[in-house]
Coordinates of C-alpha atoms in Angstrom, one line a residue:
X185 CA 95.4 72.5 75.1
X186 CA 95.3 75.3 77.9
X187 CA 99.3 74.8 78.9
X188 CA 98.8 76.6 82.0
X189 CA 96.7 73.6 83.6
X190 CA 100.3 72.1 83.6
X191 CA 102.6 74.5 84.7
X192 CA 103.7 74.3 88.2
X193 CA 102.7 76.7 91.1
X194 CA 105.5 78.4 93.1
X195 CA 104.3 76.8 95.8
X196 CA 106.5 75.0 98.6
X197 CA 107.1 71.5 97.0
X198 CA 107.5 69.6 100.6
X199 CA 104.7 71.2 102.0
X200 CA 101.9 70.8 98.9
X201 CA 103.1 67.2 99.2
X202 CA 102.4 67.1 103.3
X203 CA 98.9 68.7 102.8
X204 CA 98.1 66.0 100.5
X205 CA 99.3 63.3 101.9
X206 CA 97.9 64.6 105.7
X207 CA 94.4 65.5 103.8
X208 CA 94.0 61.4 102.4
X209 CA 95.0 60.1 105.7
X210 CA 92.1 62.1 107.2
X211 CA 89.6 61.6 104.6
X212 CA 90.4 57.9 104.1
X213 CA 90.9 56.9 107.5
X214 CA 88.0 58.7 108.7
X215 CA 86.0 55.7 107.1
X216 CA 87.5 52.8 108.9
X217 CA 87.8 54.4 112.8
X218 CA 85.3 52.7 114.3
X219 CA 83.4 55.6 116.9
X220 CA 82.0 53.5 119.7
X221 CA 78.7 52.2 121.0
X222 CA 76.8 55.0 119.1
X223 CA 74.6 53.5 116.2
X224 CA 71.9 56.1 115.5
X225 CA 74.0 59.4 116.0
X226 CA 77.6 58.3 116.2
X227 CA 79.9 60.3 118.1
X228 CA 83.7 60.1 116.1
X229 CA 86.2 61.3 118.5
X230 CA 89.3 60.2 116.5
X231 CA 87.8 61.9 113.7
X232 CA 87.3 65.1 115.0
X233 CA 90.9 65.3 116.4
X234 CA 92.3 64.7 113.4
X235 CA 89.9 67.1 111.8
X236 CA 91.5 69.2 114.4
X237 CA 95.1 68.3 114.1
X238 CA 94.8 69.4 110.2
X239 CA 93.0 72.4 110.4
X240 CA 96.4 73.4 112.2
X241 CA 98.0 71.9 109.8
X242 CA 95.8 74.8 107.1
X243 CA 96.4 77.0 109.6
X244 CA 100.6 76.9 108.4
X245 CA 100.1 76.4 104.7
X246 CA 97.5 79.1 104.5
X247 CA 100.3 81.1 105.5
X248 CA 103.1 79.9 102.8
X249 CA 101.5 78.7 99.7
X250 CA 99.9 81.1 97.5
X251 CA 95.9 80.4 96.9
X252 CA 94.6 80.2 93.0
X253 CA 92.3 83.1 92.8
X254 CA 89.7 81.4 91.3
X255 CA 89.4 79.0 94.2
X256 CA 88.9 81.8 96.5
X257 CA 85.0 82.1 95.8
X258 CA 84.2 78.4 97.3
X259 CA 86.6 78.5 99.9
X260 CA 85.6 82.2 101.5
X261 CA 81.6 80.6 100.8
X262 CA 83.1 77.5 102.8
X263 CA 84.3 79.9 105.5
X264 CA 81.4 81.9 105.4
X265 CA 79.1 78.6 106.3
X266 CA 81.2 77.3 108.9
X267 CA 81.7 80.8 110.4
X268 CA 77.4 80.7 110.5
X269 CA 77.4 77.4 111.9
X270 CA 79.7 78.8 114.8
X271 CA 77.5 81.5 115.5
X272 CA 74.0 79.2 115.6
X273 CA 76.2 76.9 118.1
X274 CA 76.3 80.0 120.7
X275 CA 72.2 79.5 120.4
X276 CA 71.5 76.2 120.4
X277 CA 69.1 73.9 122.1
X278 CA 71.9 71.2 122.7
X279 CA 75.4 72.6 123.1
X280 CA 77.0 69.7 123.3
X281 CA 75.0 68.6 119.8
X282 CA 76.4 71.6 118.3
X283 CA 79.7 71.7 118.9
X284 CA 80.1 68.1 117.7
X285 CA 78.9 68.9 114.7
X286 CA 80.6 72.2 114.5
X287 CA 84.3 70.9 114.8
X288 CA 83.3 67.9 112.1
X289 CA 82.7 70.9 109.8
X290 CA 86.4 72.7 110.8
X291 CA 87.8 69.5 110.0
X292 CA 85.8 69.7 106.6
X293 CA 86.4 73.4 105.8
X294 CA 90.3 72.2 106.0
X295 CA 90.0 69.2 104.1
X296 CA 88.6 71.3 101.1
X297 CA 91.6 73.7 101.5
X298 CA 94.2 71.7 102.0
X299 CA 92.7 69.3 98.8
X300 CA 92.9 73.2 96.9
X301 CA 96.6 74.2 98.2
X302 CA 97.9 70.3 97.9
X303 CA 97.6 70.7 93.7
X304 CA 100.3 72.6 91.9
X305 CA 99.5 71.0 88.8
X306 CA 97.1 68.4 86.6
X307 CA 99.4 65.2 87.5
X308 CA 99.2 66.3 91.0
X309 CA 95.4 66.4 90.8
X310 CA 95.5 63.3 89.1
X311 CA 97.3 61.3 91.7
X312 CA 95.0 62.5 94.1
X313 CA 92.1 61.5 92.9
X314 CA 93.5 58.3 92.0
X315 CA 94.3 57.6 95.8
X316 CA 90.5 58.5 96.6
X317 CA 89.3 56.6 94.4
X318 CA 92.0 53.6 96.0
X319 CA 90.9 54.4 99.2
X320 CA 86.9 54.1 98.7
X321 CA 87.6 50.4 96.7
X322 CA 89.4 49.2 99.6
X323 CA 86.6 50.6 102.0
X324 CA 84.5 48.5 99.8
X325 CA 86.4 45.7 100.0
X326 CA 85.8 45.9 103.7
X327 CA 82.3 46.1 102.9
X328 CA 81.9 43.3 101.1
X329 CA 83.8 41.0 103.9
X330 CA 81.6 42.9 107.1
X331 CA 78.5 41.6 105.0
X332 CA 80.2 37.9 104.2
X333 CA 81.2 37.8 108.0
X334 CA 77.6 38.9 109.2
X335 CA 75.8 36.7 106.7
X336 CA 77.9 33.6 108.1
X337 CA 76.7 34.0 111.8
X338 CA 73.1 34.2 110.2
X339 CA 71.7 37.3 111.5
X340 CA 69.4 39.5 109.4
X341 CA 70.9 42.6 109.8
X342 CA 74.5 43.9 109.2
X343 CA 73.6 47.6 110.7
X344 CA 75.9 47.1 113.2
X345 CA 79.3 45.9 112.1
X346 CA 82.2 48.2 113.3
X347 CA 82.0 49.8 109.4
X348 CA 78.8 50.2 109.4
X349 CA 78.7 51.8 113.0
X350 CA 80.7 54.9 111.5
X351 CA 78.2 55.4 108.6
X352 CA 75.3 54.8 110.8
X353 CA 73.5 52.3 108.2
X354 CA 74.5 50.9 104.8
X355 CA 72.1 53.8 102.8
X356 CA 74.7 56.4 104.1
X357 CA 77.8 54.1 103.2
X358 CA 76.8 54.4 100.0
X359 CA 78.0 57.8 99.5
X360 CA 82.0 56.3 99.7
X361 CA 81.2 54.4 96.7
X362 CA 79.1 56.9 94.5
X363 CA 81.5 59.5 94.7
X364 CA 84.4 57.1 94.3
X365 CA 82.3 55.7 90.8
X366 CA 82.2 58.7 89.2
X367 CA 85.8 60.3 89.9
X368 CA 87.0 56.7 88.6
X369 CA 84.6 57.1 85.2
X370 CA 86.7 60.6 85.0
X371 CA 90.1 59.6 85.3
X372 CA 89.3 56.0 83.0
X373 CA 88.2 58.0 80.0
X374 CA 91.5 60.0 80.6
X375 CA 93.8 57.1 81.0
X376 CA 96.0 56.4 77.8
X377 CA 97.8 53.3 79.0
X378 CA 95.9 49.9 78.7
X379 CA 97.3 48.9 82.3
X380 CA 95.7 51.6 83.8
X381 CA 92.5 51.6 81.8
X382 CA 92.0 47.9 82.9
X383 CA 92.9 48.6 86.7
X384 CA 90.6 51.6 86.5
X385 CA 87.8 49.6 84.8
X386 CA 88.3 46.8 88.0
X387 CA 87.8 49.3 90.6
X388 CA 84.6 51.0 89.1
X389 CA 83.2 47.3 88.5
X390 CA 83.9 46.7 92.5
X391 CA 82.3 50.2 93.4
X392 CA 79.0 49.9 91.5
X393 CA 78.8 46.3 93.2
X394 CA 79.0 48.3 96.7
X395 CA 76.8 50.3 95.7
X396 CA 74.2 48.0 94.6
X397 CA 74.7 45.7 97.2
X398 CA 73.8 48.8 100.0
X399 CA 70.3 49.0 98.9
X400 CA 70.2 52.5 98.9
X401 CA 67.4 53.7 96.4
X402 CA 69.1 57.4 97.0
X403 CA 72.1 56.5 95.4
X404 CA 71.0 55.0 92.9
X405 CA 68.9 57.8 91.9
X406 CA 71.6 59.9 92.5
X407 CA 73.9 57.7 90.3
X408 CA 71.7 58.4 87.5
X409 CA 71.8 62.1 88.2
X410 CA 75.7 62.1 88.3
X411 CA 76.0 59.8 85.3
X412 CA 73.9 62.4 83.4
X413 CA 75.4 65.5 84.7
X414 CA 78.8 64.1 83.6
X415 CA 77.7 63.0 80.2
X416 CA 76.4 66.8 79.7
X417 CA 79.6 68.1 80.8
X418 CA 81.8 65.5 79.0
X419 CA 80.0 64.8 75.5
X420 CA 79.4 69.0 74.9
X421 CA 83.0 69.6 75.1
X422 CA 84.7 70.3 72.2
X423 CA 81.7 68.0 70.1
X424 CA 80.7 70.6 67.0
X425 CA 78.7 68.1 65.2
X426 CA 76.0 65.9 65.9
X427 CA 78.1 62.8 64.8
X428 CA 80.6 63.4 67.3
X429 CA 78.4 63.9 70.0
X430 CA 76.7 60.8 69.3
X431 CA 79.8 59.0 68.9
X432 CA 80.8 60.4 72.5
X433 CA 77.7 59.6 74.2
X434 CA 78.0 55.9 72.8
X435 CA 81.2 55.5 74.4
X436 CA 80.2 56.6 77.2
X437 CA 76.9 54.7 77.5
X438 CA 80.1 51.5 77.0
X439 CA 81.9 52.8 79.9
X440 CA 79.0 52.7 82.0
X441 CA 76.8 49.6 80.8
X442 CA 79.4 47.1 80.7
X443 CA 80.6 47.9 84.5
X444 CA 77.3 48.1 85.7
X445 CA 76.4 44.4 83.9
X446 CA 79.9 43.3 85.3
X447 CA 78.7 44.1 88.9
X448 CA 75.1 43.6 88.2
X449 CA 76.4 39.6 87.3
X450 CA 78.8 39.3 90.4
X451 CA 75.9 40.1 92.7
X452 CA 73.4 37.9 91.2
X453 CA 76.4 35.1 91.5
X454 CA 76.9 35.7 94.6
X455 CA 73.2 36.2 95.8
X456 CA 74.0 39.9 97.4
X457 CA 71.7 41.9 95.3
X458 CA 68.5 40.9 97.1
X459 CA 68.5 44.1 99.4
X460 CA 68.9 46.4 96.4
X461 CA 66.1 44.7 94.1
X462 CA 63.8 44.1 97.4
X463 CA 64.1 48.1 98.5
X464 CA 63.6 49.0 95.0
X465 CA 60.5 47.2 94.7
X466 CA 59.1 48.5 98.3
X467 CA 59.1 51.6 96.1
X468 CA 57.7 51.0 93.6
X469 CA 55.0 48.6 95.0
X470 CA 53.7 51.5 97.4
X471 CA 54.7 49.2 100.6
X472 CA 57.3 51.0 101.9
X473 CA 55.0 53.9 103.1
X474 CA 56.4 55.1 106.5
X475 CA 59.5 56.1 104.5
X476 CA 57.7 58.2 101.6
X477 CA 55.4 60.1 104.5
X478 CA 58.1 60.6 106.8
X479 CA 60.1 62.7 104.2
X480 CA 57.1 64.6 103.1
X481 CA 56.6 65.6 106.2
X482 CA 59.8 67.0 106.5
X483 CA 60.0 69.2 104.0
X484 CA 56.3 70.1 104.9
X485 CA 56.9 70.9 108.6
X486 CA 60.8 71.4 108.3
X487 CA 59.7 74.6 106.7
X488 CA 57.5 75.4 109.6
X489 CA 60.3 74.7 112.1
X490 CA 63.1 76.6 110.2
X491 CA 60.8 79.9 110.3
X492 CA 60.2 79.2 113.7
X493 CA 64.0 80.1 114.1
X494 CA 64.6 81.4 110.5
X495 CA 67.9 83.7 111.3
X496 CA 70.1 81.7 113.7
X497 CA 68.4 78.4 113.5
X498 CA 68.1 76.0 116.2
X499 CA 71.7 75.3 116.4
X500 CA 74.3 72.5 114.4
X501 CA 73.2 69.2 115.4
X502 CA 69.9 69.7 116.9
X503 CA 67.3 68.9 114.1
X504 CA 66.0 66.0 116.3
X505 CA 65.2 68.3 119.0
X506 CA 63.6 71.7 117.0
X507 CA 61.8 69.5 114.3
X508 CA 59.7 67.6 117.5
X509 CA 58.2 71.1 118.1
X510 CA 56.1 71.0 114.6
X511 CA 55.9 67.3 113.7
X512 CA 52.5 66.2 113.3
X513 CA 51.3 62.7 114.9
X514 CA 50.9 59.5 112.4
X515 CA 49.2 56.3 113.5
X516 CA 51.3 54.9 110.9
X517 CA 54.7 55.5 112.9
X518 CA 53.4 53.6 115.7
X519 CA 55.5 53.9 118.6
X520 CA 58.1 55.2 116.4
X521 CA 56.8 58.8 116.0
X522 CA 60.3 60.6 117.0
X523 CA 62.2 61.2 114.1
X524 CA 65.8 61.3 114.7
X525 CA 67.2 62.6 111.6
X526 CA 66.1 65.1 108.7
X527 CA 66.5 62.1 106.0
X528 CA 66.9 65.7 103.9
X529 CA 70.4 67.5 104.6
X530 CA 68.7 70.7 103.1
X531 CA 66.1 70.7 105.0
X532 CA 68.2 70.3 108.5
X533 CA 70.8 72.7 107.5
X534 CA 67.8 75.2 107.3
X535 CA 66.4 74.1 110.7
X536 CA 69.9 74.3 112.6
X537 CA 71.2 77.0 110.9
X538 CA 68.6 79.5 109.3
X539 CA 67.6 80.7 106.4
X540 CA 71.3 82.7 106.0
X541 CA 73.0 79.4 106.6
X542 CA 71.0 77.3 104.0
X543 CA 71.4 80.1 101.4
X544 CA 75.6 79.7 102.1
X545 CA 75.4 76.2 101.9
X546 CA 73.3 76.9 98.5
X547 CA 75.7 79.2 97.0
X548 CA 78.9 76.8 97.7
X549 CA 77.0 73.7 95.7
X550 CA 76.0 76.0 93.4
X551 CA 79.9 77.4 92.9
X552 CA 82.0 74.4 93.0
X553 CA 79.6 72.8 90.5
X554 CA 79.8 75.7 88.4
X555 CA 83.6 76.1 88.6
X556 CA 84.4 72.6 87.7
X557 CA 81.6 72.7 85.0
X558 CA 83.5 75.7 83.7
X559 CA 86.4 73.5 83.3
X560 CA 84.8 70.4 81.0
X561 CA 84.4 72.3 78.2
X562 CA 87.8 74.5 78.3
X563 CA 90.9 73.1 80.3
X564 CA 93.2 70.5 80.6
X565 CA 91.3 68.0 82.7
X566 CA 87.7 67.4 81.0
X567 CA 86.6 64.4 82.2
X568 CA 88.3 64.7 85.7
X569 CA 86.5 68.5 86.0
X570 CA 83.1 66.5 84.7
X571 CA 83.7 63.6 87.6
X572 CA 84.3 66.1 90.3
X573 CA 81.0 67.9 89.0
X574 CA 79.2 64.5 88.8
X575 CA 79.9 63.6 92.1
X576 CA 78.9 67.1 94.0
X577 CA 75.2 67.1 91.7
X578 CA 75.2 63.5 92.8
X579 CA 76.0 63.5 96.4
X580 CA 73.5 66.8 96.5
X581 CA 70.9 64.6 94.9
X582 CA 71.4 62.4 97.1
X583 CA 71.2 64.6 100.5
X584 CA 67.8 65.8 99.6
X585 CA 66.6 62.0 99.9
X586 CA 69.0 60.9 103.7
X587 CA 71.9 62.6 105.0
X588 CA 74.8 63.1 105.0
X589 CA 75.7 66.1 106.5
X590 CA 76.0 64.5 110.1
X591 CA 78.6 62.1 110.0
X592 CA 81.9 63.7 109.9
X593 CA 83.4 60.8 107.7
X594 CA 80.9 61.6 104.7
X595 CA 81.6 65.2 105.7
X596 CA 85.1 65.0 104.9
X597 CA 84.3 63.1 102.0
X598 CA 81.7 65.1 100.7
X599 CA 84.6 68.4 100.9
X600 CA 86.9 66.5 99.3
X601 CA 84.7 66.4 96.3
X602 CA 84.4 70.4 96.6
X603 CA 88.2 70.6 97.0
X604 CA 88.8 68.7 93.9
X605 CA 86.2 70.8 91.5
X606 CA 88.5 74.0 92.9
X607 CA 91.7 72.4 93.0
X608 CA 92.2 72.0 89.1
X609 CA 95.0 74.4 88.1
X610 CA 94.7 77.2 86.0
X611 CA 97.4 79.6 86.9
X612 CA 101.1 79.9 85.8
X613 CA 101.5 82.5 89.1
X614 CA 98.9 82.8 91.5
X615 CA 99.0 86.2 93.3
X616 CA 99.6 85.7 96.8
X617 CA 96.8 87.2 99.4
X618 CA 98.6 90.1 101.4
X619 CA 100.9 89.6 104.2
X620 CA 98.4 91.0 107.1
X621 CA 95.5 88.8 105.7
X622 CA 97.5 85.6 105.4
X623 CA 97.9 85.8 108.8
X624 CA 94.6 86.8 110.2
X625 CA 93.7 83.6 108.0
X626 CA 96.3 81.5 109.7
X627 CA 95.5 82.6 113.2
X628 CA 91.9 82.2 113.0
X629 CA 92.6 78.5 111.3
X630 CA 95.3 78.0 114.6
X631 CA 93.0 79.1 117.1
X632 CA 90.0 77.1 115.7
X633 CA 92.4 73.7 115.0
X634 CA 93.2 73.7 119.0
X635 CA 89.8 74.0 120.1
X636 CA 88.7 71.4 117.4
X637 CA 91.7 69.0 118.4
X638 CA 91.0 69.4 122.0
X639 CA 87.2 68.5 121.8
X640 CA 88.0 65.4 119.9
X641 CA 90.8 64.1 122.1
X642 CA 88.0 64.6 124.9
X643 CA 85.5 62.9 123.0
X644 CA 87.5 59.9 122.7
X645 CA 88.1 59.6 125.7
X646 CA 84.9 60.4 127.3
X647 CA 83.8 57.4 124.6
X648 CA 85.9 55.4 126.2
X649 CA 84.7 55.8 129.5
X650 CA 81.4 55.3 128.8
X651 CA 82.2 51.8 127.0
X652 CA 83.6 51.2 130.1
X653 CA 80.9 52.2 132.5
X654 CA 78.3 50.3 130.4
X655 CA 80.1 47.2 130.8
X656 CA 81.1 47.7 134.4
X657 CA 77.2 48.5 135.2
X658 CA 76.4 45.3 133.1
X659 CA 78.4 43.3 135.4
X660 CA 76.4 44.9 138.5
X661 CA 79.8 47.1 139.3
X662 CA 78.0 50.3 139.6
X663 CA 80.4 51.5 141.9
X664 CA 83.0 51.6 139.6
X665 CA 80.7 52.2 136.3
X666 CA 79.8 55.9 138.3
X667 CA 83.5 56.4 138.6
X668 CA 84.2 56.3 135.0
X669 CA 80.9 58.4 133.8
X670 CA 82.2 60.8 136.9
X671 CA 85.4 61.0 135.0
X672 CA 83.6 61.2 131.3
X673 CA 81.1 64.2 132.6
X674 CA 84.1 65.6 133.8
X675 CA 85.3 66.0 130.0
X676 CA 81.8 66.6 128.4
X677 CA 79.7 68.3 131.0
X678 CA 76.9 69.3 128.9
X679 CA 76.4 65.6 127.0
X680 CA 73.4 64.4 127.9
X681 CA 73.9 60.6 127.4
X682 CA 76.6 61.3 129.9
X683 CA 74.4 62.7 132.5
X684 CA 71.7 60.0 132.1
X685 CA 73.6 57.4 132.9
X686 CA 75.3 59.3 135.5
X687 CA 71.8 59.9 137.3
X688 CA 70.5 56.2 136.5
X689 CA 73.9 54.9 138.5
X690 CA 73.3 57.5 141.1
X691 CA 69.7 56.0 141.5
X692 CA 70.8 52.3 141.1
X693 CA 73.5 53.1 144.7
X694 CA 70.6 54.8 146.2
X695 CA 68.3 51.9 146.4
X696 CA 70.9 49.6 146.6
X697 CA 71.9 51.7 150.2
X698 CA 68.3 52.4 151.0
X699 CA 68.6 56.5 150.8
X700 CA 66.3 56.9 147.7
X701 CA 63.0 58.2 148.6
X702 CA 60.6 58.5 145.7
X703 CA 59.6 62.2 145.3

């Protein structure tokens, strides 16, 4: 065994131990702050201040602990991306659009970082992932009681339970629990003590159920494709014979099967795989045609929009605006003919960012993959370094089929994922970057922290404002509704929703007074 993967860095104990602890509190709570009244393109305020609050937080241990130089590739990729995403913002069709989605990805950029300078050794890696993994079986937990709770009031849809509002629908929830599956299949075929093998085995049974019982055809195609990226990675290491690879790739077919039976069996007890077995066989019967047309005309005419704008792009968050401009018009879609989202994170991060800033986002999949990859078949962690593969090819696999990429709380999970495949320690004494560069680093990280911090603290409030308003205008108290969207505009001058409904309660007073004239 490769004894460096064990020895400890000389970083600052405390502060390795703050990161980590900081970095779960954001990643996990990020999935349980419920955002506000926004379904379709929820707006996380919370989220993004804390996103804030721990990029300041990167900004300080950039400074003092010393970065492994073979993490350095993804993270100055990382950089490079969100660097490019700040520089489409300044052309963007929707600034406000933009700069939402611009601090999500701050507060992602420091979440992988933080993940990376967190680990000073394999048990420290460990115990991380093991708190992930904790983290997305409680959220499905949650899951599973949102659904029993919505089912009991007999309503047909469970879109809009406070969970579910942060994830936008239950296709993108699924993400929580893919990832979460295969980083607990990596640390299960690690475990040596039965206890832990058992509670391991628990979890994974309860994620695959949460899985299933989402419906999302994406993950589980993208299940498969992590399942099989991590039985390459895991039964080729260290197999020299054909007997032994065999041997592996039956025990891992165990790991998997009987799981997957386990929660296959509680759904069918419990009668909550219905949505999964029902979308699945939209598929495959050809009925569910809207869907299949809808993302072939993305890529078709995302291509078209993308070169439209192929340097810059349109700017972070504004797919839904640029993508209008080429979309043809199908009698299929009805009424429903504009498309909101790219259902294909590749495809949007080409629109909103150009051809550079798709090519950046390439590269980083492509490294992390490869780095953790590297790490199955020599290092200390082999079927940890396969899971934290698994999950990137899968979540990647998955993006090309929904997204992703848009919700900060899959944002910060999806980097977390990255962080891990860099994080896994290789160095006895990791050379420290120079004095002058650690601090341009730390500055840059400072300056973009406050800005991030302060646009989420506004958010939240300008969210709660508008709750406010739409209630106050509900109960015919416009008066006092234009007060608070005065106050929210105020905050977020260039949010649209924000204007609208200022302008609609302007107009509502102005016939109400007699002073409106129609023009």
């Amino acid at each position: 065994m490769d004894t460096t993967h064990t020895i400890e860095n000389p970083a600052r104990g405390w502060l390795s131990l703050g990161c980590a602890l900081a970095t779960l509190a954001v990643v996990l709570g990020s999935l349980w702050v419920y955002p506000g009244p926004f379904i379709v393109r929820p707006y996380p305020g919370p989220a993004v201040a804390a996103g804030g609050a721990l990029t300041l937080l990167a900004a300080l241990a950039v400074f003092v602990i010393p970065m492994p130089s073979r993490s350095r590739p993804a993270l100055l990729v990382a950089g490079a991306f969100t660097l490019w995403w700040a520089l489409s913002a300044q052309n963007s069709l929707d600034a406000f659009r933009s700069h939402s989605s611009l601090a999500a990805q701050v507060g992602a950029l420091s979440v992988m970082l933080l993940v990376v300078l967190s680990v000073r050794r394999s048990q420290d890696w460990r115990l991380l992932a093991h708190a992930l993994v904790g983290g997305a079986t409680l959220t499905s937990l949650y899951y599973y009681a949102a659904w029993a709770w919505w089912v009991s009031l007999k309503t047909t849809s469970f879109d809009y339970a406070p969970l579910m509002a942060t994830f936008s629908e239950p296709n993108s929830f699924s993400l929580v629990p893919l990832a979460g599956s295969l980083l607990c299949l990596g640390l299960l075929l690690s475990a040596r003590l039965a206890r832990q093998q058992l509670f391991l085995l628990v979890q994974l049974c309860l994620l695959l159920a949460a899985l299933l019982m989402s419906g999302s055809r994406a993950s589980l195609l993208a299940l498969l494709a992590g399942i099989l990226t991590f039985g390459w990675n895991f039964v080729s290491r260290a197999a020299t014979s054909d007997r032994k690879r065999s041997q592996k790739a039956t025990g891992l077919a165990l790991v998997v099967g009987l799981p997957m039976a386990a929660a296959t069996g509680l759904l069918l007890m419990t009668g909550w795989l219905a949505p999964s077995v029902g979308r699945v066989h939209s598929l495959i019967s050809g009925s569910d045609t809207a869907s299949v047309l809808m993302r072939q005309d993305v890529l078709a005419y995302g291509l078209k929009t993308t070169l439209k704008r192929p340097l810059l792009g349109s700017g972070p968050g504004t797919f839904a605006l640029a993508y209008q401009e080429t979309r043809p018009f199908r009698p299929e879609f009805g009424s429903n003919q504009f498309v909101f989202l790219a259902h294909n994170d590749f495809v949007e991060i080409a629109v909103e960012s150009g051809l550079v800033g798709f090519t950046l986002w390439l590269a980083l999949l492509f490294i992390t993959v490869g780095r953790a990859a590297k790490f199955c078949r020599h290092g200390a962690l082999p079927s940890e370094a396969a899971a934290a593969a698994a999950a990137i090819v899968a979540l990647a696999v998955y993006s090309g089929l929904n997204f992703a990429v848009n919700l900060p709380a899959l944002l910060f999970w999806w980097f977390a994922m990255m962080g891990l495949a860099v994080a896994i320690p290789v160095e006895r004494h990791p050379e420290p970057l120079g004095l002058p560069l650690r601090a341009a680093l730390a500055l840059v990280l400072a300056v973009a922290g406050l800005l991030t911090l302060s646009f989420g603290l506004r958010a939240t409030q300008a969210n709660r404002l508008l709750a406010e308003a739409v209630k106050l205008e509900e109960a015919m108290h416009w008066e006092e509704a234009l007060t608070r969207i005065d106050r929210a505009v105020g905050l977020q001058p260039s949010r649209t929703e924000l204007l609208v409904a200022r302008a609609r309660l302007r107009q509502n007073l102005q016939l109400i007074n007699g002073t409106w004239c129609r023009p």
